[in-house]
Amino acid sequence: LKALSAYQQLAERHARLSRLGYFHQLSEWDQRTHMPPAGAATKARAHSELASLLHGLATDPGLDDLLARTRDEALDDWQRANVQEIQRRRALSRELPAALVSRHQIAVGTCNAAWMPARRSNDWPAFAATLAPVVAVLREEALCQGEALGVSRYDALLQRWERGTTTARLRRLFAQVSGWLPEMVQHALARQRDEVVLVPTGPFPVAEQAALCQRIMFALGLDPASARLDVSPHPFVTSGSPQDVRLTNRYDEAALMPALRSLVHEAGHGSYRQGSPAEWAEQPLGEPASAAMDEGQALFFERHIGMRPAFSTWLAPQLGQAFGDQPAFDAENLARLALRVRPGKLRTAADELTYPAHVILRFEIERALIDGEIEVADIPAWWDEHMRRLLGIDTRGDFRDGPLQDMHWPDGGFGYFPSYLLGAMTAAQLAASAERDLGSLDGHIAQGDFAPITGWLGNQVWSQASRFEPDELLQRCTGSTLDPEFLRRHLAQRYLGRAPSTTPKAVNP
Ligand SMILES: [Zn+2]
């Protein structure tokens, strides 16, 4: 029998990490869907134990020898890219002391458990006391990794979500958006001032909402044998493999449309997982190309499928069937409702035009926090100042719909928020290319025939998983690297009814 090559041994080592990581993910999913609240401390300790074990495997010195030996082996492009990604991750995990890895899990577990009750009672001080240790741990991690990479603390954390991205690049990209967005918001608000829009009136029983959401997610292409839908306070997707894709959603008896919008978004994440190559499921290369590419798929579904008038045409009769007819279920009304611009406090409820402001606000705050320019106690004041400046909204005293609204910080997910705006740019760029290749998507969507669109995304993006860096992947399927001009054109067309040609084409960052 031939001895295993260094590559095969390396891949097997990573498969072990991935299999143990599966239980880590499953337990995260359990915490947010089924676990009784008092179970949090036990779960945090179990996570800490598992994280230490995973860290030990990821930093085993034997890996260096295997990595070195793969250099002399004949590998195909996928295998070579897989080795590079294993090496990149190894270099990052090696910088983290084992004690810090356990502290991370305990701090995050405690803060997570405190988050929901604090949010319910608008209790910022109670939450802040548990967030401070999370920030302290993340700063230490960022310092260790940043020193090794020769980058700032926040830039080090960005590497967890967007390979190669820097604060400077984000500032450049976001500055372009901030340059044209405020005026566009004002124009859109003026255009919509006299528009009559009916909001569907409930109650909408939760069980019926969930059943409808499940029908929609399967209609969008998720496979009932491999995907399921549960309830959690903050919608998300977790996936152990392309055959095990778990979506969650939240429901409000009084409002129907937010749940439908979240569902379509999460279905985009789920489809990316389901469409990734099964044979790479236990390797880094089988994962999404980046958090922005992942959000890009979700936002493609949400904005370039779900928010089109054609989708309302398809949806309207189903709403009548599920909840009884009402004038608000008229397809044209639903289409207007989907595109209604209203500056508000909540990111997840934000319309497409004011959404970037919510991301830029979080980016500015978390960067300053991780780089040590501000402390946890400063967050509410910064929040209020940015909300006033960007959206003209006073948030004083409202922590619940202020800095307590997201689960990213209690989760330790600093550096993730920028991915939403990069994702919006990615989605607009992919949608422009999909229309170039397929013609208008509207006819398919109005018929509920999503297969041509998901087929296109599957070929171009999902099946490629992490084979290419995000910019190279975009270059291959759209002809250019990430370019915010696509987002501007899309928004101008949708909200101003035209694509203004006065703005010069943005220079590629
Ligand atoms: Zn998302």
Short mmCIF file of C-alpha atoms and ligand atoms in Angstrom, two decimals:
data_model
loop_
_atom_site.label_atom_id
_atom_site.label_comp_id
_atom_site.label_asym_id
_atom_site.label_seq_id
_atom_site.Cartn_x
_atom_site.Cartn_y
_atom_site.Cartn_z
CA LEU A 1 0.00 0.00 0.00
CA LYS A 2 1.29 3.42 -0.95
CA ALA A 3 2.04 5.76 1.95
CA LEU A 4 -0.22 8.81 2.26
CA SER A 5 1.22 11.91 0.66
CA ALA A 6 1.90 14.95 2.83
CA TYR A 7 -1.10 16.62 1.18
CA GLN A 8 -3.39 13.73 2.06
CA GLN A 9 -2.23 13.80 5.67
CA LEU A 10 -2.67 17.55 5.83
CA ALA A 11 -6.17 17.30 4.37
CA GLU A 12 -7.04 14.56 6.84
CA ARG A 13 -5.82 16.74 9.73
CA HIS A 14 -8.07 19.52 8.55
CA ALA A 15 -10.99 17.15 8.10
CA ARG A 16 -10.63 16.24 11.79
CA LEU A 17 -10.77 19.91 12.73
CA SER A 18 -13.80 20.36 10.56
CA ARG A 19 -15.61 17.35 12.06
CA LEU A 20 -15.02 18.54 15.61
CA GLY A 21 -15.92 22.08 14.52
CA TYR A 22 -19.23 20.65 13.34
CA PHE A 23 -20.21 19.99 16.97
CA HIS A 24 -19.14 23.50 17.91
CA GLN A 25 -21.49 24.90 15.27
CA LEU A 26 -24.29 22.55 16.18
CA SER A 27 -24.10 23.66 19.78
CA GLU A 28 -24.19 27.35 18.71
CA TRP A 29 -27.29 26.57 16.70
CA ASP A 30 -28.80 24.76 19.68
CA GLN A 31 -28.09 27.68 22.00
CA ARG A 32 -29.98 30.06 19.74
CA THR A 33 -32.90 27.82 18.91
CA HIS A 34 -33.68 25.35 21.70
CA MET A 35 -31.42 25.67 24.74
CA PRO A 36 -33.07 26.86 27.98
CA PRO A 37 -31.41 30.16 29.03
CA ALA A 38 -29.95 28.69 32.24
CA GLY A 39 -27.92 26.24 30.15
CA ALA A 40 -25.62 29.02 28.96
CA ALA A 41 -22.85 28.56 31.54
CA THR A 42 -22.54 24.82 30.91
CA LYS A 43 -22.48 25.45 27.20
CA ALA A 44 -19.79 28.12 27.52
CA ARG A 45 -17.56 25.71 29.47
CA ALA A 46 -18.13 22.94 26.93
CA HIS A 47 -17.29 25.35 24.12
CA SER A 48 -14.17 26.46 25.88
CA GLU A 49 -13.09 22.81 26.22
CA LEU A 50 -13.77 22.06 22.57
CA ALA A 51 -12.10 25.29 21.42
CA SER A 52 -8.95 24.35 23.34
CA LEU A 53 -8.93 20.93 21.73
CA LEU A 54 -9.40 22.47 18.26
CA HIS A 55 -6.71 25.05 18.95
CA GLY A 56 -4.29 22.28 19.95
CA LEU A 57 -4.94 20.45 16.68
CA ALA A 58 -4.68 23.63 14.61
CA THR A 59 -1.34 24.61 16.15
CA ASP A 60 0.30 21.15 16.24
CA PRO A 61 3.95 21.71 15.23
CA GLY A 62 3.75 18.59 13.02
CA LEU A 63 1.70 20.63 10.58
CA ASP A 64 4.71 22.72 9.60
CA ASP A 65 6.54 19.64 8.41
CA LEU A 66 3.52 18.50 6.37
CA LEU A 67 3.06 21.96 4.89
CA ALA A 68 6.74 22.08 3.90
CA ARG A 69 6.58 18.65 2.28
CA THR A 70 3.57 19.56 0.13
CA ARG A 71 5.84 22.00 -1.73
CA ASP A 72 7.48 19.09 -3.54
CA GLU A 73 4.26 17.27 -4.33
CA ALA A 74 2.32 17.48 -7.58
CA LEU A 75 -0.98 19.13 -6.64
CA ASP A 76 -3.83 20.42 -8.75
CA ASP A 77 -5.02 24.04 -8.49
CA TRP A 78 -7.69 23.27 -5.91
CA GLN A 79 -5.30 21.33 -3.71
CA ARG A 80 -2.64 24.03 -3.98
CA ALA A 81 -5.17 26.71 -3.02
CA ASN A 82 -6.32 24.52 -0.13
CA VAL A 83 -2.76 24.22 1.17
CA GLN A 84 -2.37 28.00 0.99
CA GLU A 85 -5.53 28.56 2.97
CA ILE A 86 -4.54 25.98 5.60
CA GLN A 87 -1.20 27.74 5.88
CA ARG A 88 -2.80 31.16 6.22
CA ARG A 89 -5.12 29.96 8.99
CA ARG A 90 -2.33 28.14 10.74
CA ALA A 91 -0.24 31.30 10.80
CA LEU A 92 -3.12 33.14 12.45
CA SER A 93 -4.04 30.48 15.05
CA ARG A 94 -0.40 29.97 16.02
CA GLU A 95 -0.32 33.54 17.35
CA LEU A 96 -3.10 32.90 19.88
CA PRO A 97 -2.05 31.56 23.29
CA ALA A 98 -4.21 28.61 24.41
CA ALA A 99 -5.36 30.46 27.54
CA LEU A 100 -6.73 33.28 25.40
CA VAL A 101 -8.72 30.83 23.30
CA SER A 102 -10.53 29.49 26.39
CA ARG A 103 -11.07 32.99 27.77
CA HIS A 104 -12.66 33.97 24.46
CA GLN A 105 -15.27 31.22 24.74
CA ILE A 106 -16.13 32.06 28.36
CA ALA A 107 -16.36 35.81 27.70
CA VAL A 108 -18.48 35.34 24.60
CA GLY A 109 -20.72 32.74 26.28
CA THR A 110 -21.37 35.06 29.25
CA CYS A 111 -22.02 38.11 27.08
CA ASN A 112 -24.31 36.15 24.78
CA ALA A 113 -26.38 34.97 27.72
CA ALA A 114 -26.65 38.54 29.05
CA TRP A 115 -27.54 40.06 25.70
CA MET A 116 -31.20 38.97 25.28
CA PRO A 117 -32.43 39.89 28.80
CA ALA A 118 -30.50 43.18 28.65
CA ARG A 119 -32.02 43.99 25.29
CA ARG A 120 -35.51 43.18 26.56
CA SER A 121 -35.13 45.52 29.52
CA ASN A 122 -33.10 48.21 27.68
CA ASP A 123 -30.37 47.69 30.28
CA TRP A 124 -27.14 48.98 28.74
CA PRO A 125 -24.99 48.89 31.93
CA ALA A 126 -25.78 45.19 32.56
CA PHE A 127 -24.79 44.34 29.00
CA ALA A 128 -21.74 46.61 28.92
CA ALA A 129 -20.31 44.83 31.98
CA THR A 130 -20.26 41.56 29.99
CA LEU A 131 -19.14 43.15 26.71
CA ALA A 132 -16.01 44.73 28.23
CA PRO A 133 -14.31 41.31 28.80
CA VAL A 134 -15.18 40.32 25.19
CA VAL A 135 -13.56 43.50 23.88
CA ALA A 136 -10.52 42.92 26.11
CA VAL A 137 -10.08 39.38 24.73
CA LEU A 138 -10.56 40.48 21.12
CA ARG A 139 -8.04 43.32 21.55
CA GLU A 140 -5.50 40.83 22.87
CA GLU A 141 -6.14 38.42 20.01
CA ALA A 142 -5.91 41.25 17.51
CA LEU A 143 -2.68 42.45 19.07
CA CYS A 144 -1.06 38.99 18.86
CA GLN A 145 -2.13 38.47 15.26
CA GLY A 146 -1.60 42.06 14.17
CA GLU A 147 1.99 42.04 15.40
CA ALA A 148 2.70 38.86 13.46
CA LEU A 149 1.10 40.25 10.31
CA GLY A 150 2.50 43.73 10.78
CA VAL A 151 -0.97 45.34 10.70
CA SER A 152 -3.23 47.24 13.09
CA ARG A 153 -5.40 45.39 15.58
CA TYR A 154 -8.61 45.95 13.64
CA ASP A 155 -6.98 44.96 10.35
CA ALA A 156 -5.93 41.71 12.01
CA LEU A 157 -9.55 40.94 12.92
CA LEU A 158 -10.69 41.76 9.37
CA GLN A 159 -8.59 38.81 8.15
CA ARG A 160 -11.07 36.46 9.82
CA TRP A 161 -13.79 37.56 7.42
CA GLU A 162 -12.15 39.15 4.37
CA ARG A 163 -8.76 37.82 3.38
CA GLY A 164 -6.43 40.70 2.54
CA THR A 165 -8.84 43.53 3.34
CA THR A 166 -7.67 46.58 5.26
CA THR A 167 -9.29 49.48 7.08
CA ALA A 168 -7.83 51.76 4.40
CA ARG A 169 -9.58 49.83 1.62
CA LEU A 170 -12.88 49.85 3.48
CA ARG A 171 -12.61 53.59 4.10
CA ARG A 172 -11.97 54.18 0.40
CA LEU A 173 -14.91 52.04 -0.70
CA PHE A 174 -17.28 53.38 1.94
CA ALA A 175 -16.28 56.97 1.21
CA GLN A 176 -17.44 56.48 -2.38
CA VAL A 177 -20.83 55.31 -1.12
CA SER A 178 -21.07 58.14 1.42
CA GLY A 179 -20.33 60.52 -1.43
CA TRP A 180 -23.50 59.83 -3.42
CA LEU A 181 -25.85 58.15 -0.97
CA PRO A 182 -27.23 61.03 1.17
CA GLU A 183 -28.46 62.92 -1.89
CA MET A 184 -29.99 59.75 -3.30
CA VAL A 185 -31.86 59.16 -0.02
CA GLN A 186 -33.26 62.70 -0.14
CA HIS A 187 -34.38 62.27 -3.76
CA ALA A 188 -35.98 58.94 -3.04
CA LEU A 189 -37.83 60.35 -0.01
CA ALA A 190 -39.08 63.26 -2.11
CA ARG A 191 -40.25 60.92 -4.89
CA GLN A 192 -42.07 58.71 -2.41
CA ARG A 193 -43.61 61.56 -0.37
CA ASP A 194 -47.08 61.30 -1.87
CA GLU A 195 -47.06 57.57 -2.49
CA VAL A 196 -49.88 55.65 -0.85
CA VAL A 197 -48.62 52.40 0.63
CA LEU A 198 -50.69 49.99 2.71
CA VAL A 199 -48.99 47.90 5.35
CA PRO A 200 -50.59 44.44 5.76
CA THR A 201 -52.53 44.25 9.00
CA GLY A 202 -52.39 41.17 11.21
CA PRO A 203 -52.55 39.24 13.33
CA PHE A 204 -50.47 36.78 11.33
CA PRO A 205 -50.29 33.58 13.37
CA VAL A 206 -46.69 32.49 13.82
CA ALA A 207 -47.34 28.92 12.72
CA GLU A 208 -48.78 30.12 9.41
CA GLN A 209 -45.91 32.54 8.85
CA ALA A 210 -43.42 29.75 9.48
CA ALA A 211 -45.26 27.40 7.10
CA LEU A 212 -45.29 30.05 4.37
CA CYS A 213 -41.59 30.78 4.93
CA GLN A 214 -40.83 27.11 4.60
CA ARG A 215 -42.72 26.88 1.28
CA ILE A 216 -40.85 29.93 -0.01
CA MET A 217 -37.43 28.62 0.97
CA PHE A 218 -38.07 25.34 -0.85
CA ALA A 219 -39.47 27.22 -3.87
CA LEU A 220 -36.22 29.23 -3.93
CA GLY A 221 -34.34 25.97 -4.33
CA LEU A 222 -33.37 24.68 -0.90
CA ASP A 223 -33.67 20.92 -0.72
CA PRO A 224 -36.15 19.68 1.92
CA ALA A 225 -33.94 16.66 2.61
CA SER A 226 -30.94 18.87 3.46
CA ALA A 227 -32.39 22.07 4.87
CA ARG A 228 -34.62 23.04 7.79
CA LEU A 229 -36.07 26.17 9.32
CA ASP A 230 -36.25 27.00 13.04
CA VAL A 231 -36.94 30.02 15.22
CA SER A 232 -34.26 32.21 16.84
CA PRO A 233 -34.15 35.79 18.15
CA HIS A 234 -31.76 36.80 15.35
CA PRO A 235 -32.05 35.00 11.99
CA PHE A 236 -28.95 33.14 10.82
CA VAL A 237 -27.77 30.09 8.91
CA THR A 238 -25.51 27.36 10.16
CA SER A 239 -24.30 24.54 8.01
CA GLY A 240 -22.26 21.47 8.82
CA SER A 241 -22.16 20.43 5.17
CA PRO A 242 -24.06 21.04 1.92
CA GLN A 243 -26.41 18.30 3.16
CA ASP A 244 -27.10 19.93 6.53
CA VAL A 245 -28.20 23.53 6.12
CA ARG A 246 -30.12 25.14 8.99
CA LEU A 247 -31.94 28.41 8.57
CA THR A 248 -33.60 30.32 11.36
CA ASN A 249 -36.09 33.15 11.31
CA ARG A 250 -38.05 35.29 13.77
CA TYR A 251 -41.74 36.12 13.67
CA ASP A 252 -43.95 38.92 14.90
CA GLU A 253 -47.72 38.28 14.92
CA ALA A 254 -48.34 41.94 14.08
CA ALA A 255 -46.05 42.16 11.05
CA LEU A 256 -45.63 39.77 8.16
CA MET A 257 -43.19 41.37 5.75
CA PRO A 258 -40.06 41.47 7.99
CA ALA A 259 -40.13 37.68 8.41
CA LEU A 260 -40.52 37.13 4.67
CA ARG A 261 -37.63 39.45 3.91
CA SER A 262 -35.35 37.74 6.46
CA LEU A 263 -36.32 34.35 5.13
CA VAL A 264 -35.36 35.26 1.56
CA HIS A 265 -32.06 36.67 2.84
CA GLU A 266 -31.21 33.55 4.85
CA ALA A 267 -32.24 31.36 1.90
CA GLY A 268 -29.43 33.05 -0.04
CA HIS A 269 -26.89 32.07 2.62
CA GLY A 270 -28.33 28.56 2.74
CA SER A 271 -28.25 28.14 -1.03
CA TYR A 272 -24.57 29.12 -1.12
CA ARG A 273 -23.82 26.35 1.40
CA GLN A 274 -26.01 23.86 -0.40
CA GLY A 275 -24.39 24.68 -3.74
CA SER A 276 -20.81 24.39 -2.54
CA PRO A 277 -18.86 21.30 -3.65
CA ALA A 278 -19.62 18.38 -1.30
CA GLU A 279 -16.20 16.79 -1.84
CA TRP A 280 -14.57 19.90 -0.32
CA ALA A 281 -16.97 20.17 2.62
CA GLU A 282 -14.34 19.28 5.23
CA GLN A 283 -11.63 21.55 3.81
CA PRO A 284 -11.14 25.33 4.07
CA LEU A 285 -11.57 25.54 0.32
CA GLY A 286 -15.16 24.31 0.60
CA GLU A 287 -16.23 27.35 2.63
CA PRO A 288 -17.65 30.62 1.29
CA ALA A 289 -14.98 32.75 -0.43
CA SER A 290 -15.44 35.46 2.22
CA ALA A 291 -18.06 36.89 4.52
CA ALA A 292 -18.79 39.56 1.89
CA MET A 293 -19.29 36.91 -0.80
CA ASP A 294 -21.59 35.11 1.62
CA GLU A 295 -23.60 38.27 2.41
CA GLY A 296 -23.50 38.97 -1.32
CA GLN A 297 -25.48 35.78 -2.01
CA ALA A 298 -27.97 36.58 0.76
CA LEU A 299 -28.39 40.16 -0.47
CA PHE A 300 -28.72 38.95 -4.07
CA PHE A 301 -31.68 36.88 -2.90
CA GLU A 302 -33.11 39.62 -0.69
CA ARG A 303 -32.69 42.61 -3.01
CA HIS A 304 -32.28 41.30 -6.52
CA ILE A 305 -34.97 38.61 -6.25
CA GLY A 306 -37.18 39.38 -3.22
CA MET A 307 -37.46 43.16 -3.62
CA ARG A 308 -38.33 43.14 -7.32
CA PRO A 309 -41.93 43.92 -8.25
CA ALA A 310 -41.90 40.55 -10.07
CA PHE A 311 -41.43 38.78 -6.75
CA SER A 312 -44.48 40.58 -5.32
CA THR A 313 -46.43 39.35 -8.36
CA TRP A 314 -45.47 35.79 -7.44
CA LEU A 315 -45.98 36.30 -3.70
CA ALA A 316 -49.31 38.18 -3.63
CA PRO A 317 -51.68 35.23 -4.26
CA GLN A 318 -49.84 33.13 -1.69
CA LEU A 319 -50.36 35.77 0.99
CA GLY A 320 -54.07 35.89 0.25
CA GLN A 321 -54.26 32.13 0.45
CA ALA A 322 -52.41 31.93 3.75
CA PHE A 323 -53.98 34.88 5.60
CA GLY A 324 -57.12 35.87 3.71
CA ASP A 325 -57.33 38.68 1.18
CA GLN A 326 -56.76 42.31 2.14
CA PRO A 327 -56.04 45.37 -0.03
CA ALA A 328 -52.42 45.52 1.18
CA PHE A 329 -51.78 42.15 -0.52
CA ASP A 330 -52.24 43.74 -3.93
CA ALA A 331 -49.04 42.98 -5.88
CA GLU A 332 -48.41 46.61 -6.81
CA ASN A 333 -48.84 47.72 -3.22
CA LEU A 334 -46.44 45.00 -2.02
CA ALA A 335 -43.91 46.14 -4.59
CA ARG A 336 -44.13 49.75 -3.34
CA LEU A 337 -43.91 48.57 0.25
CA ALA A 338 -40.72 46.60 -0.47
CA LEU A 339 -39.02 49.71 -1.84
CA ARG A 340 -40.26 52.21 0.73
CA VAL A 341 -37.42 54.33 2.10
CA ARG A 342 -37.72 55.24 5.78
CA PRO A 343 -34.68 56.13 7.89
CA GLY A 344 -34.97 54.14 11.13
CA LYS A 345 -33.06 52.81 14.10
CA LEU A 346 -32.86 49.12 13.17
CA ARG A 347 -30.30 47.73 10.77
CA THR A 348 -32.18 44.54 9.95
CA ALA A 349 -35.38 46.48 9.25
CA ALA A 350 -33.59 49.18 7.26
CA ASP A 351 -34.46 49.82 3.63
CA GLU A 352 -31.83 49.27 1.00
CA LEU A 353 -30.90 52.96 0.72
CA THR A 354 -30.33 53.76 4.39
CA TYR A 355 -28.76 50.37 5.17
CA PRO A 356 -25.19 51.44 4.31
CA ALA A 357 -25.34 54.12 7.03
CA HIS A 358 -26.00 51.39 9.64
CA VAL A 359 -22.94 49.48 8.47
CA ILE A 360 -20.66 52.52 8.34
CA LEU A 361 -21.70 53.47 11.88
CA ARG A 362 -20.81 50.02 13.25
CA PHE A 363 -17.56 49.92 11.29
CA GLU A 364 -16.45 53.27 12.73
CA ILE A 365 -17.35 52.27 16.30
CA GLU A 366 -15.88 48.76 16.31
CA ARG A 367 -12.68 49.91 14.65
CA ALA A 368 -12.14 52.64 17.25
CA LEU A 369 -13.03 50.18 20.01
CA ILE A 370 -10.63 47.44 18.90
CA ASP A 371 -7.81 49.90 18.15
CA GLY A 372 -8.25 51.26 21.69
CA GLU A 373 -9.43 54.77 20.82
CA ILE A 374 -12.68 54.38 22.75
CA GLU A 375 -14.04 52.11 25.49
CA VAL A 376 -17.28 50.14 25.80
CA ALA A 377 -18.75 52.95 27.93
CA ASP A 378 -18.34 55.35 24.99
CA ILE A 379 -20.44 53.27 22.57
CA PRO A 380 -23.90 54.81 23.25
CA ALA A 381 -22.61 58.39 22.75
CA TRP A 382 -20.82 57.41 19.53
CA TRP A 383 -23.90 55.56 18.39
CA ASP A 384 -26.11 58.56 18.92
CA GLU A 385 -23.68 60.97 17.29
CA HIS A 386 -23.36 58.80 14.14
CA MET A 387 -27.09 58.12 13.90
CA ARG A 388 -27.81 61.84 14.03
CA ARG A 389 -25.17 62.70 11.48
CA LEU A 390 -25.89 59.86 9.05
CA LEU A 391 -29.66 59.44 9.36
CA GLY A 392 -30.86 62.37 11.46
CA ILE A 393 -32.15 60.07 14.22
CA ASP A 394 -32.00 60.67 17.98
CA THR A 395 -31.23 57.42 19.82
CA ARG A 396 -30.53 58.76 23.31
CA GLY A 397 -31.76 56.39 26.03
CA ASP A 398 -32.85 53.74 23.53
CA PHE A 399 -30.22 51.02 23.86
CA ARG A 400 -32.61 48.27 22.85
CA ASP A 401 -32.88 49.54 19.29
CA GLY A 402 -29.40 51.06 19.52
CA PRO A 403 -26.19 49.23 20.35
CA LEU A 404 -28.12 46.26 21.83
CA GLN A 405 -29.86 45.36 18.56
CA ASP A 406 -27.23 43.05 17.01
CA MET A 407 -25.69 39.84 18.28
CA HIS A 408 -22.36 40.31 16.46
CA TRP A 409 -20.47 42.04 19.28
CA PRO A 410 -21.68 39.70 22.07
CA ASP A 411 -20.58 36.92 19.71
CA GLY A 412 -17.08 38.36 19.42
CA GLY A 413 -17.70 38.95 15.70
CA PHE A 414 -15.79 42.24 15.47
CA GLY A 415 -14.77 42.96 11.89
CA TYR A 416 -17.86 41.33 10.38
CA PHE A 417 -20.13 44.36 9.86
CA PRO A 418 -18.24 45.79 6.85
CA SER A 419 -19.07 42.55 5.03
CA TYR A 420 -22.71 43.64 4.76
CA LEU A 421 -21.87 46.69 2.70
CA LEU A 422 -19.22 44.86 0.68
CA GLY A 423 -21.92 42.21 0.23
CA ALA A 424 -24.43 44.77 -1.07
CA MET A 425 -21.83 45.88 -3.63
CA THR A 426 -21.08 42.25 -4.53
CA ALA A 427 -24.78 41.46 -4.95
CA ALA A 428 -25.39 44.43 -7.26
CA GLN A 429 -22.36 43.53 -9.34
CA LEU A 430 -23.42 39.87 -9.64
CA ALA A 431 -27.01 40.84 -10.48
CA ALA A 432 -25.81 43.07 -13.33
CA SER A 433 -23.83 40.13 -14.73
CA ALA A 434 -26.67 37.67 -14.26
CA GLU A 435 -28.94 39.99 -16.30
CA ARG A 436 -26.23 40.38 -18.93
CA ASP A 437 -26.07 36.57 -19.29
CA LEU A 438 -29.73 35.62 -18.73
CA GLY A 439 -31.63 38.70 -19.87
CA SER A 440 -34.21 40.22 -17.52
CA LEU A 441 -34.74 38.13 -14.41
CA ASP A 442 -38.29 39.43 -13.94
CA GLY A 443 -40.10 36.91 -16.14
CA HIS A 444 -38.60 33.98 -14.26
CA ILE A 445 -39.24 35.53 -10.85
CA ALA A 446 -42.88 36.40 -11.57
CA GLN A 447 -43.45 32.72 -12.45
CA GLY A 448 -41.66 31.50 -9.32
CA ASP A 449 -39.11 29.89 -11.63
CA PHE A 450 -35.91 30.65 -9.72
CA ALA A 451 -33.84 27.82 -11.18
CA PRO A 452 -32.23 29.83 -14.02
CA ILE A 453 -30.99 32.42 -11.50
CA THR A 454 -29.84 29.98 -8.83
CA GLY A 455 -28.27 27.89 -11.61
CA TRP A 456 -26.28 30.92 -12.73
CA LEU A 457 -25.14 31.72 -9.17
CA GLY A 458 -24.38 28.04 -8.60
CA ASN A 459 -22.11 27.83 -11.63
CA GLN A 460 -20.44 31.17 -11.20
CA VAL A 461 -20.06 31.43 -7.44
CA TRP A 462 -21.30 28.60 -5.21
CA SER A 463 -19.50 25.74 -6.95
CA GLN A 464 -16.23 27.72 -6.74
CA ALA A 465 -16.42 27.97 -2.93
CA SER A 466 -13.09 29.45 -1.71
CA ARG A 467 -11.14 28.44 -4.80
CA PHE A 468 -10.41 32.10 -5.61
CA GLU A 469 -9.91 35.25 -3.56
CA PRO A 470 -13.17 37.26 -3.66
CA ASP A 471 -11.82 39.86 -6.09
CA GLU A 472 -10.53 37.22 -8.47
CA LEU A 473 -13.83 35.36 -8.33
CA LEU A 474 -15.69 38.60 -9.12
CA GLN A 475 -13.27 39.37 -11.93
CA ARG A 476 -14.00 35.97 -13.42
CA CYS A 477 -17.78 36.13 -13.27
CA THR A 478 -18.43 39.86 -13.71
CA GLY A 479 -15.35 41.13 -15.56
CA SER A 480 -14.14 43.44 -12.79
CA THR A 481 -13.03 43.40 -9.18
CA LEU A 482 -15.36 44.79 -6.51
CA ASP A 483 -16.67 48.13 -7.74
CA PRO A 484 -19.24 50.22 -5.80
CA GLU A 485 -20.36 51.77 -9.07
CA PHE A 486 -22.62 48.74 -9.64
CA LEU A 487 -24.40 49.43 -6.36
CA ARG A 488 -24.84 53.10 -7.25
CA ARG A 489 -26.27 52.27 -10.66
CA HIS A 490 -28.63 49.68 -9.22
CA LEU A 491 -29.93 52.03 -6.51
CA ALA A 492 -30.26 54.97 -8.91
CA GLN A 493 -32.25 52.85 -11.32
CA ARG A 494 -34.50 51.47 -8.61
CA TYR A 495 -35.07 54.58 -6.49
CA LEU A 496 -34.60 57.47 -8.89
CA GLY A 497 -35.93 55.70 -11.95
CA ARG A 498 -32.74 56.41 -13.84
CA ALA A 499 -29.03 55.76 -13.83
CA PRO A 500 -27.48 59.23 -13.58
CA SER A 501 -24.58 59.51 -15.97
CA THR A 502 -23.12 62.63 -14.37
CA THR A 503 -21.06 60.67 -11.83
CA PRO A 504 -17.83 59.52 -13.43
CA LYS A 505 -17.13 55.82 -13.34
CA ALA A 506 -15.56 54.93 -10.01
CA VAL A 507 -11.94 53.89 -10.07
CA ASN A 508 -11.40 50.31 -9.01
CA PRO A 509 -9.90 50.12 -5.54
ZN ZN B 1 -26.70 37.71 6.04
#
